[in-house]
mmCIF file of C-alpha atoms in Angstrom:
data_model
loop_
_atom_site.group_PDB
_atom_site.id
_atom_site.type_symbol
_atom_site.label_atom_id
_atom_site.label_comp_id
_atom_site.label_asym_id
_atom_site.label_seq_id
_atom_site.Cartn_x
_atom_site.Cartn_y
_atom_site.Cartn_z
ATOM 1 C CA MET A 1 0.029 0.679 0.369
ATOM 2 C CA ARG A 2 1.415 3.214 -0.619
ATOM 3 C CA PRO A 3 2.398 5.519 2.040
ATOM 4 C CA GLY A 4 0.844 9.216 2.710
ATOM 5 C CA LEU A 5 -2.509 8.871 3.844
ATOM 6 C CA PRO A 6 -2.977 10.136 7.083
ATOM 7 C CA ARG A 7 -1.906 7.078 10.019
ATOM 8 C CA ARG A 8 -5.799 6.476 11.433
ATOM 9 C CA ALA A 9 -7.721 6.477 7.315
ATOM 10 C CA THR A 10 -4.067 3.677 6.574
ATOM 11 C CA LEU A 11 -4.616 2.030 9.948
ATOM 12 C CA ALA A 12 -8.802 1.674 9.678
ATOM 13 C CA ALA A 13 -8.651 1.251 6.174
ATOM 14 C CA ARG A 14 -5.891 -2.217 5.700
ATOM 15 C CA ALA A 15 -8.329 -3.390 8.526
ATOM 16 C CA ALA A 16 -11.387 -2.015 6.181
ATOM 17 C CA LEU A 17 -9.505 -4.286 3.253
ATOM 18 C CA VAL A 18 -10.076 -6.958 4.169
ATOM 19 C CA GLY A 19 -13.425 -7.090 6.296
ATOM 20 C CA LEU A 20 -14.433 -6.434 1.768
ATOM 21 C CA LEU A 21 -12.298 -8.821 1.496
ATOM 22 C CA TYR A 22 -13.995 -11.939 2.929
ATOM 23 C CA ALA A 23 -17.126 -10.955 4.680
ATOM 24 C CA GLY A 24 -18.646 -12.891 2.540
ATOM 25 C CA SER A 25 -23.207 -14.346 1.808
ATOM 26 C CA ALA A 26 -22.930 -13.695 4.948
ATOM 27 C CA ALA A 27 -23.160 -10.280 5.005
ATOM 28 C CA SER A 28 -24.950 -10.120 1.880
ATOM 29 C CA ALA A 29 -28.200 -12.478 3.646
ATOM 30 C CA LEU A 30 -28.658 -8.217 5.385
ATOM 31 C CA CYS A 31 -29.295 -6.511 3.597
ATOM 32 C CA ALA A 32 -32.493 -9.204 0.855
ATOM 33 C CA ASP A 33 -34.143 -6.307 1.558
ATOM 34 C CA GLY A 34 -32.482 -4.280 -1.242
ATOM 35 C CA ALA A 35 -32.038 -1.299 1.066
ATOM 36 C CA PRO A 36 -30.405 1.121 -1.180
ATOM 37 C CA ILE A 37 -26.828 2.142 -0.262
ATOM 38 C CA THR A 38 -27.819 6.300 1.325
ATOM 39 C CA PRO A 39 -25.220 8.549 1.263
ATOM 40 C CA VAL A 40 -23.993 10.730 4.485
ATOM 41 C CA SER A 41 -25.188 14.230 4.487
ATOM 42 C CA GLN A 42 -22.215 15.959 4.481
ATOM 43 C CA THR A 43 -22.708 18.379 8.326
ATOM 44 C CA GLY A 44 -21.400 21.281 8.265
ATOM 45 C CA ALA A 45 -19.839 21.433 4.670
ATOM 46 C CA ALA A 46 -22.035 25.226 3.483
ATOM 47 C CA PRO A 47 -18.858 26.960 5.615
ATOM 48 C CA ALA A 48 -17.025 25.085 3.209
ATOM 49 C CA VAL A 49 -18.263 25.983 -0.031
ATOM 50 C CA LEU A 50 -18.983 29.642 0.402
ATOM 51 C CA ALA A 51 -16.392 30.935 -1.985
ATOM 52 C CA ALA A 52 -17.635 33.549 -3.922
ATOM 53 C CA ARG A 53 -17.966 31.705 -7.823
ATOM 54 C CA ALA A 54 -16.706 34.217 -9.679
ATOM 55 C CA GLY A 55 -14.755 32.795 -12.788
ATOM 56 C CA MET A 56 -15.282 28.918 -14.100
ATOM 57 C CA GLY A 57 -11.760 27.659 -15.247
ATOM 58 C CA GLY A 58 -10.485 23.475 -15.852
ATOM 59 C CA ASP A 59 -11.959 22.063 -19.283
ATOM 60 C CA TYR A 60 -14.956 19.612 -18.114
ATOM 61 C CA ARG A 61 -15.757 17.450 -20.458
ATOM 62 C CA PRO A 62 -19.390 15.224 -20.493
ATOM 63 C CA VAL A 63 -19.875 12.171 -19.317
ATOM 64 C CA ARG A 64 -23.322 9.631 -20.630
ATOM 65 C CA GLY A 65 -23.827 7.401 -17.478
ATOM 66 C CA GLY A 66 -25.264 4.593 -17.275
ATOM 67 C CA LEU A 67 -25.903 1.710 -15.124
ATOM 68 C CA LEU A 68 -22.907 0.555 -13.481
ATOM 69 C CA ARG A 69 -21.649 -2.521 -12.364
ATOM 70 C CA SER A 70 -20.361 -1.093 -8.938
ATOM 71 C CA VAL A 71 -18.290 -2.835 -6.401
ATOM 72 C CA LEU A 72 -21.143 -0.429 -4.135
ATOM 73 C CA PRO A 73 -24.319 -1.858 -6.115
ATOM 74 C CA GLY A 74 -27.102 0.821 -6.487
ATOM 75 C CA ASP A 75 -29.182 -1.535 -3.917
ATOM 76 C CA GLY A 76 -27.349 -2.514 -1.898
ATOM 77 C CA VAL A 77 -26.132 -5.990 -3.344
ATOM 78 C CA ASP A 78 -26.465 -7.002 -6.439
ATOM 79 C CA SER A 79 -28.405 -4.275 -8.383
ATOM 80 C CA PRO A 80 -26.367 -1.992 -10.932
ATOM 81 C CA ALA A 81 -26.161 1.242 -9.492
ATOM 82 C CA LEU A 82 -27.558 3.819 -12.065
ATOM 83 C CA VAL A 83 -25.752 7.101 -13.277
ATOM 84 C CA ALA A 84 -27.131 10.090 -14.662
ATOM 85 C CA PRO A 85 -25.360 12.111 -16.373
ATOM 86 C CA PHE A 86 -22.952 14.985 -15.424
ATOM 87 C CA GLN A 87 -19.991 16.557 -16.853
ATOM 88 C CA LEU A 88 -15.667 15.353 -15.628
ATOM 89 C CA ARG A 89 -13.365 17.578 -15.270
ATOM 90 C CA THR A 90 -10.437 15.843 -16.947
ATOM 91 C CA ARG A 91 -7.525 16.729 -14.606
ATOM 92 C CA PRO A 92 -6.929 16.662 -11.793
ATOM 93 C CA VAL A 93 -6.086 20.083 -9.982
ATOM 94 C CA SER A 94 -2.548 21.590 -9.781
ATOM 95 C CA ASN A 95 -1.049 23.176 -7.874
ATOM 96 C CA ALA A 96 -0.834 26.921 -9.425
ATOM 97 C CA GLU A 97 -3.821 26.211 -10.354
ATOM 98 C CA PHE A 98 -4.889 25.689 -6.077
ATOM 99 C CA ARG A 99 -2.706 28.856 -5.929
ATOM 100 C CA ALA A 100 -4.273 31.233 -7.883
ATOM 101 C CA PHE A 101 -8.004 30.224 -5.686
ATOM 102 C CA ILE A 102 -6.042 31.107 -2.133
ATOM 103 C CA GLN A 103 -4.569 34.125 -3.358
ATOM 104 C CA GLN A 104 -7.998 35.252 -4.500
ATOM 105 C CA HIS A 105 -9.684 33.432 -1.711
ATOM 106 C CA PRO A 106 -7.311 33.400 1.430
ATOM 107 C CA GLU A 107 -9.802 32.595 3.598
ATOM 108 C CA TRP A 108 -8.019 28.822 2.464
ATOM 109 C CA ARG A 109 -3.619 29.744 2.847
ATOM 110 C CA ARG A 110 -1.861 27.856 4.904
ATOM 111 C CA GLY A 111 -2.213 29.140 8.393
ATOM 112 C CA ASP A 112 -5.371 31.192 7.638
ATOM 113 C CA VAL A 113 -7.638 27.992 7.748
ATOM 114 C CA ALA A 114 -9.798 27.195 10.531
ATOM 115 C CA ALA A 115 -8.270 23.530 12.175
ATOM 116 C CA LEU A 116 -12.295 22.636 11.297
ATOM 117 C CA PHE A 117 -11.716 22.635 8.012
ATOM 118 C CA ALA A 118 -8.015 21.705 7.807
ATOM 119 C CA GLY A 119 -6.042 19.904 9.565
ATOM 120 C CA SER A 120 -2.117 20.615 10.620
ATOM 121 C CA THR A 121 -0.453 18.568 7.756
ATOM 122 C CA TYR A 122 -2.465 21.283 5.042
ATOM 123 C CA LEU A 123 -0.672 22.704 1.443
ATOM 124 C CA ARG A 124 2.204 21.011 3.725
ATOM 125 C CA GLY A 125 5.029 20.382 0.770
ATOM 126 C CA TRP A 126 4.229 23.684 -0.113
ATOM 127 C CA SER A 127 6.860 26.668 1.428
ATOM 128 C CA GLY A 128 3.882 29.521 1.800
ATOM 129 C CA ALA A 129 0.933 29.801 2.166
ATOM 130 C CA ASP A 130 0.714 30.870 -1.483
ATOM 131 C CA ASP A 131 3.949 29.072 -2.848
ATOM 132 C CA PRO A 132 3.395 25.593 -4.113
ATOM 133 C CA ALA A 133 7.539 25.363 -4.151
ATOM 134 C CA PRO A 134 9.195 23.335 -4.284
ATOM 135 C CA LEU A 135 6.768 21.244 -6.003
ATOM 136 C CA ALA A 136 5.575 21.548 -9.593
ATOM 137 C CA ASP A 137 3.102 23.558 -10.559
ATOM 138 C CA ASN A 138 2.323 21.704 -13.383
ATOM 139 C CA ALA A 139 1.677 18.053 -10.571
ATOM 140 C CA PRO A 140 -1.465 17.589 -8.678
ATOM 141 C CA VAL A 141 -2.525 19.293 -5.196
ATOM 142 C CA VAL A 142 -1.921 16.838 -2.907
ATOM 143 C CA ASN A 143 -2.838 18.038 1.339
ATOM 144 C CA VAL A 144 -6.034 18.946 0.726
ATOM 145 C CA SER A 145 -8.973 19.577 3.299
ATOM 146 C CA TRP A 146 -11.885 17.543 1.779
ATOM 147 C CA TYR A 147 -14.221 20.868 3.112
ATOM 148 C CA ALA A 148 -11.275 22.704 0.302
ATOM 149 C CA ALA A 149 -10.981 20.662 -2.608
ATOM 150 C CA GLN A 150 -14.976 21.439 -1.676
ATOM 151 C CA ALA A 151 -14.395 25.509 -1.537
ATOM 152 C CA TYR A 152 -11.391 24.846 -4.618
ATOM 153 C CA CYS A 153 -14.693 23.588 -6.765
ATOM 154 C CA ALA A 154 -17.555 25.879 -6.488
ATOM 155 C CA SER A 155 -15.330 28.531 -7.296
ATOM 156 C CA GLU A 156 -15.801 26.501 -11.307
ATOM 157 C CA GLN A 157 -19.353 25.691 -10.196
ATOM 158 C CA ALA A 158 -18.581 23.172 -9.736
ATOM 159 C CA ARG A 159 -18.510 20.083 -7.054
ATOM 160 C CA LEU A 160 -16.912 17.343 -6.568
ATOM 161 C CA PRO A 161 -17.896 14.047 -8.005
ATOM 162 C CA ARG A 162 -19.290 11.325 -6.210
ATOM 163 C CA TRP A 163 -18.134 7.576 -5.990
ATOM 164 C CA HIS A 164 -20.320 6.157 -8.850
ATOM 165 C CA GLU A 165 -19.478 8.708 -11.106
ATOM 166 C CA TRP A 166 -15.703 8.520 -9.962
ATOM 167 C CA GLU A 167 -15.697 5.305 -11.216
ATOM 168 C CA PHE A 168 -17.767 5.029 -13.628
ATOM 169 C CA ALA A 169 -15.856 7.851 -15.914
ATOM 170 C CA GLY A 170 -11.971 6.059 -14.385
ATOM 171 C CA ALA A 171 -13.084 2.102 -15.526
ATOM 172 C CA ALA A 172 -12.616 3.328 -19.482
ATOM 173 C CA ASP A 173 -10.008 2.862 -20.951
ATOM 174 C CA ASP A 174 -7.757 4.444 -23.702
ATOM 175 C CA SER A 175 -10.762 2.754 -26.570
ATOM 176 C CA ARG A 176 -13.182 0.857 -24.303
ATOM 177 C CA ALA A 177 -15.695 2.790 -22.123
ATOM 178 C CA ASP A 178 -15.245 0.049 -19.407
ATOM 179 C CA ALA A 179 -11.809 -1.971 -19.763
ATOM 180 C CA ARG A 180 -13.167 -3.755 -15.723
ATOM 181 C CA ASP A 181 -12.813 -6.814 -17.739
ATOM 182 C CA ASP A 182 -9.238 -6.628 -18.920
ATOM 183 C CA PRO A 183 -7.009 -8.796 -16.442
ATOM 184 C CA LEU A 184 -3.527 -5.999 -17.899
ATOM 185 C CA TRP A 185 -5.150 -3.294 -18.162
ATOM 186 C CA LEU A 186 -6.032 -4.077 -14.376
ATOM 187 C CA ALA A 187 -2.067 -5.289 -14.100
ATOM 188 C CA ARG A 188 -0.849 -1.872 -16.096
ATOM 189 C CA ILE A 189 -3.281 0.164 -12.364
ATOM 190 C CA LEU A 190 -2.568 -2.332 -9.250
ATOM 191 C CA ASN A 191 1.408 -1.027 -10.884
ATOM 192 C CA TRP A 192 1.478 1.887 -9.313
ATOM 193 C CA TYR A 193 0.900 0.067 -5.976
ATOM 194 C CA SER A 194 4.335 -1.283 -5.275
ATOM 195 C CA ARG A 195 5.711 1.629 -6.384
ATOM 196 C CA PRO A 196 7.340 4.499 -3.356
ATOM 197 C CA GLY A 197 4.687 6.535 -1.835
ATOM 198 C CA ASN A 198 7.416 9.040 -0.495
ATOM 199 C CA THR A 199 8.350 11.408 -2.900
ATOM 200 C CA PRO A 200 5.225 13.753 -4.465
ATOM 201 C CA PRO A 201 3.336 13.238 -7.999
ATOM 202 C CA GLY A 202 4.691 13.700 -11.285
ATOM 203 C CA ALA A 203 3.177 16.272 -13.700
ATOM 204 C CA ILE A 204 -0.323 16.295 -15.044
ATOM 205 C CA GLY A 205 -1.271 15.157 -18.370
ATOM 206 C CA GLN A 206 0.964 12.265 -18.889
ATOM 207 C CA GLY A 207 -1.019 9.524 -19.924
ATOM 208 C CA THR A 208 -3.519 8.927 -22.759
ATOM 209 C CA PRO A 209 -6.815 10.644 -22.529
ATOM 210 C CA ASN A 210 -9.237 7.838 -21.456
ATOM 211 C CA TYR A 211 -11.856 7.051 -23.046
ATOM 212 C CA TYR A 212 -13.807 9.709 -22.052
ATOM 213 C CA GLY A 213 -11.202 12.498 -22.640
ATOM 214 C CA MET A 214 -10.370 11.580 -18.495
ATOM 215 C CA GLN A 215 -5.860 11.809 -17.884
ATOM 216 C CA ASP A 216 -5.251 10.820 -14.535
ATOM 217 C CA MET A 217 -7.743 9.557 -13.403
ATOM 218 C CA HIS A 218 -5.258 6.196 -12.295
ATOM 219 C CA GLY A 219 -1.129 6.381 -10.903
ATOM 220 C CA LEU A 220 -1.501 9.874 -9.991
ATOM 221 C CA VAL A 221 -2.875 10.428 -7.612
ATOM 222 C CA TRP A 222 -6.484 9.139 -5.039
ATOM 223 C CA GLU A 223 -8.896 11.371 -5.006
ATOM 224 C CA TRP A 224 -11.463 13.369 -3.058
ATOM 225 C CA VAL A 225 -15.406 12.535 -4.140
ATOM 226 C CA GLU A 226 -18.506 14.663 -2.704
ATOM 227 C CA ASP A 227 -20.248 11.728 -0.653
ATOM 228 C CA TYR A 228 -16.370 10.218 0.480
ATOM 229 C CA ASN A 229 -18.074 9.401 4.186
ATOM 230 C CA GLY A 230 -21.355 7.755 3.165
ATOM 231 C CA LEU A 231 -19.265 4.622 1.774
ATOM 232 C CA PHE A 232 -20.268 2.439 5.257
ATOM 233 C CA VAL A 233 -16.895 0.972 5.370
ATOM 234 C CA ASN A 234 -16.578 0.102 9.206
ATOM 235 C CA ALA A 235 -13.932 -1.889 10.358
ATOM 236 C CA ASP A 236 -14.941 -1.033 13.809
ATOM 237 C CA SER A 237 -16.098 -4.293 15.219
ATOM 238 C CA ARG A 238 -18.178 -2.909 17.829
ATOM 239 C CA ALA A 239 -20.810 -1.361 15.250
ATOM 240 C CA LYS A 240 -23.905 -2.282 16.482
ATOM 241 C CA GLY A 241 -28.002 -2.142 15.644
ATOM 242 C CA GLU A 242 -28.803 -0.382 12.695
ATOM 243 C CA GLN A 243 -25.321 1.548 11.798
ATOM 244 C CA LYS A 244 -23.943 -2.174 12.342
ATOM 245 C CA GLN A 245 -26.528 -3.209 9.367
ATOM 246 C CA LEU A 246 -25.661 -0.315 7.044
ATOM 247 C CA ASP A 247 -21.923 -0.737 7.584
ATOM 248 C CA TYR A 248 -22.216 -4.851 6.689
ATOM 249 C CA CYS A 249 -24.686 -4.325 3.572
ATOM 250 C CA GLY A 250 -22.110 -1.560 2.260
ATOM 251 C CA GLY A 251 -19.176 -4.621 3.310
ATOM 252 C CA ALA A 252 -20.883 -7.424 1.087
ATOM 253 C CA ALA A 253 -21.670 -4.933 -1.799
ATOM 254 C CA VAL A 254 -18.261 -4.919 -2.282
ATOM 255 C CA THR A 255 -16.853 -8.510 -1.287
ATOM 256 C CA LEU A 256 -19.690 -9.435 -3.535
ATOM 257 C CA ALA A 257 -19.164 -7.250 -6.798
ATOM 258 C CA ASP A 258 -16.038 -7.697 -7.451
ATOM 259 C CA ARG A 259 -13.222 -8.142 -5.324
ATOM 260 C CA ARG A 260 -11.081 -8.427 -8.619
ATOM 261 C CA ASN A 261 -10.671 -4.839 -8.899
ATOM 262 C CA TYR A 262 -8.421 -5.091 -5.961
ATOM 263 C CA ALA A 263 -6.851 -0.844 -6.804
ATOM 264 C CA VAL A 264 -10.625 0.607 -6.606
ATOM 265 C CA LEU A 265 -11.370 -1.287 -3.167
ATOM 266 C CA MET A 266 -8.065 -0.104 -2.018
ATOM 267 C CA ARG A 267 -9.457 3.700 -2.914
ATOM 268 C CA LEU A 268 -12.941 2.988 -1.765
ATOM 269 C CA ALA A 269 -12.408 1.227 1.901
ATOM 270 C CA LEU A 270 -9.250 4.392 2.020
ATOM 271 C CA LEU A 271 -12.085 6.504 1.724
ATOM 272 C CA ALA A 272 -14.055 5.720 3.657
ATOM 273 C CA ALA A 273 -11.427 6.331 6.859
ATOM 274 C CA MET A 274 -10.814 10.114 6.491
ATOM 275 C CA GLU A 275 -12.121 12.480 8.010
ATOM 276 C CA SER A 276 -13.345 15.789 6.487
ATOM 277 C CA ASN A 277 -10.284 17.839 7.419
ATOM 278 C CA GLN A 278 -8.381 15.758 6.492
ATOM 279 C CA ASP A 279 -5.297 15.630 4.329
ATOM 280 C CA GLY A 280 -2.976 12.682 2.637
ATOM 281 C CA ALA A 281 0.307 14.080 0.502
ATOM 282 C CA ASN A 282 -0.748 11.224 -2.060
ATOM 283 C CA LEU A 283 -5.226 12.795 -1.797
ATOM 284 C CA GLY A 284 -5.903 15.169 -4.474
ATOM 285 C CA PHE A 285 -9.097 15.683 -6.477
ATOM 286 C CA ARG A 286 -11.197 17.374 -9.766
ATOM 287 C CA CYS A 287 -14.635 18.741 -9.192
ATOM 288 C CA ALA A 288 -17.079 17.670 -11.593
ATOM 289 C CA ARG A 289 -20.379 19.142 -12.718
ATOM 290 C CA ASP A 290 -24.791 18.206 -13.132
ATOM 291 C CA ALA A 291 -24.864 17.495 -17.260
ATOM 292 C CA VAL A 292 -26.166 20.175 -18.544
ATOM 293 C CA PRO A 293 -29.871 19.985 -19.046
ATOM 294 C CA THR A 294 -31.082 20.254 -23.255
ATOM 295 C CA ILE A 295 -32.832 23.352 -24.241
ATOM 296 C CA LYS A 296 -35.834 22.498 -26.965
ATOM 297 C CA GLU A 297 -36.728 25.087 -29.275
ATOM 298 C CA SER A 298 -40.486 26.312 -28.371
ATOM 299 C CA THR A 299 -42.752 26.055 -30.879
ATOM 300 C CA PRO A 300 -44.847 28.424 -33.103
#
């Protein structure tokens, strides 16, 4: 596993992943009623998205959406998730872009942001409050909290992608909308996990865009999603009652859906172990938007 995330997240992720991979059909029996997995609301998120919304920024491409064979099935058991059409930023947000953001919104500078919205390691690699050096301008920004990522996306009239949106776009290779049954493609993604994680991420956009025109969905950084804390991965065996049932439903869904896709399972487990004000040395983000509605011409 790559280092660079908070110790609490990495330890919890290990335990959570073990539960995901070996929960088995006994856990799925708890979910036989087909109750949907509903994301937990992002309590306290409002202050994080009050950034001024001047400028659109970024390059967004449409993703048509559709049915997704997800590691988190839509009904919590085995049904595909329905993903509505959306737009996704083609590249992760860079250091240069995030610097421009905090120059316009100094409340998100390191040292000025409230502790509730960012921890002590926020933008740790930067040499100054608004200077990413020695990190490269064209590298993805990391050590950014969920709140800060949401605020940035709001400045582009956008939001963080939801899990199923990210998973849908991330299933593509350069020629297929869904390459997840290709063992060679899966092996290339897993190769990233064998590389040392104690060095800053490389430059954005060095790989071939995927089927939807997205770059660096895999192999550069982890990425925040909007509903990360609704993924129901809980390694705490003391959970009881309804909460425990929800946790087991999530675990069973992941186990039964596609346990071969280890890379996506790791991403899921790590995100579920995070807290909103945490960050990581390999954790960045990109933004998403709802699909632009089609304007129909009126008939005279």
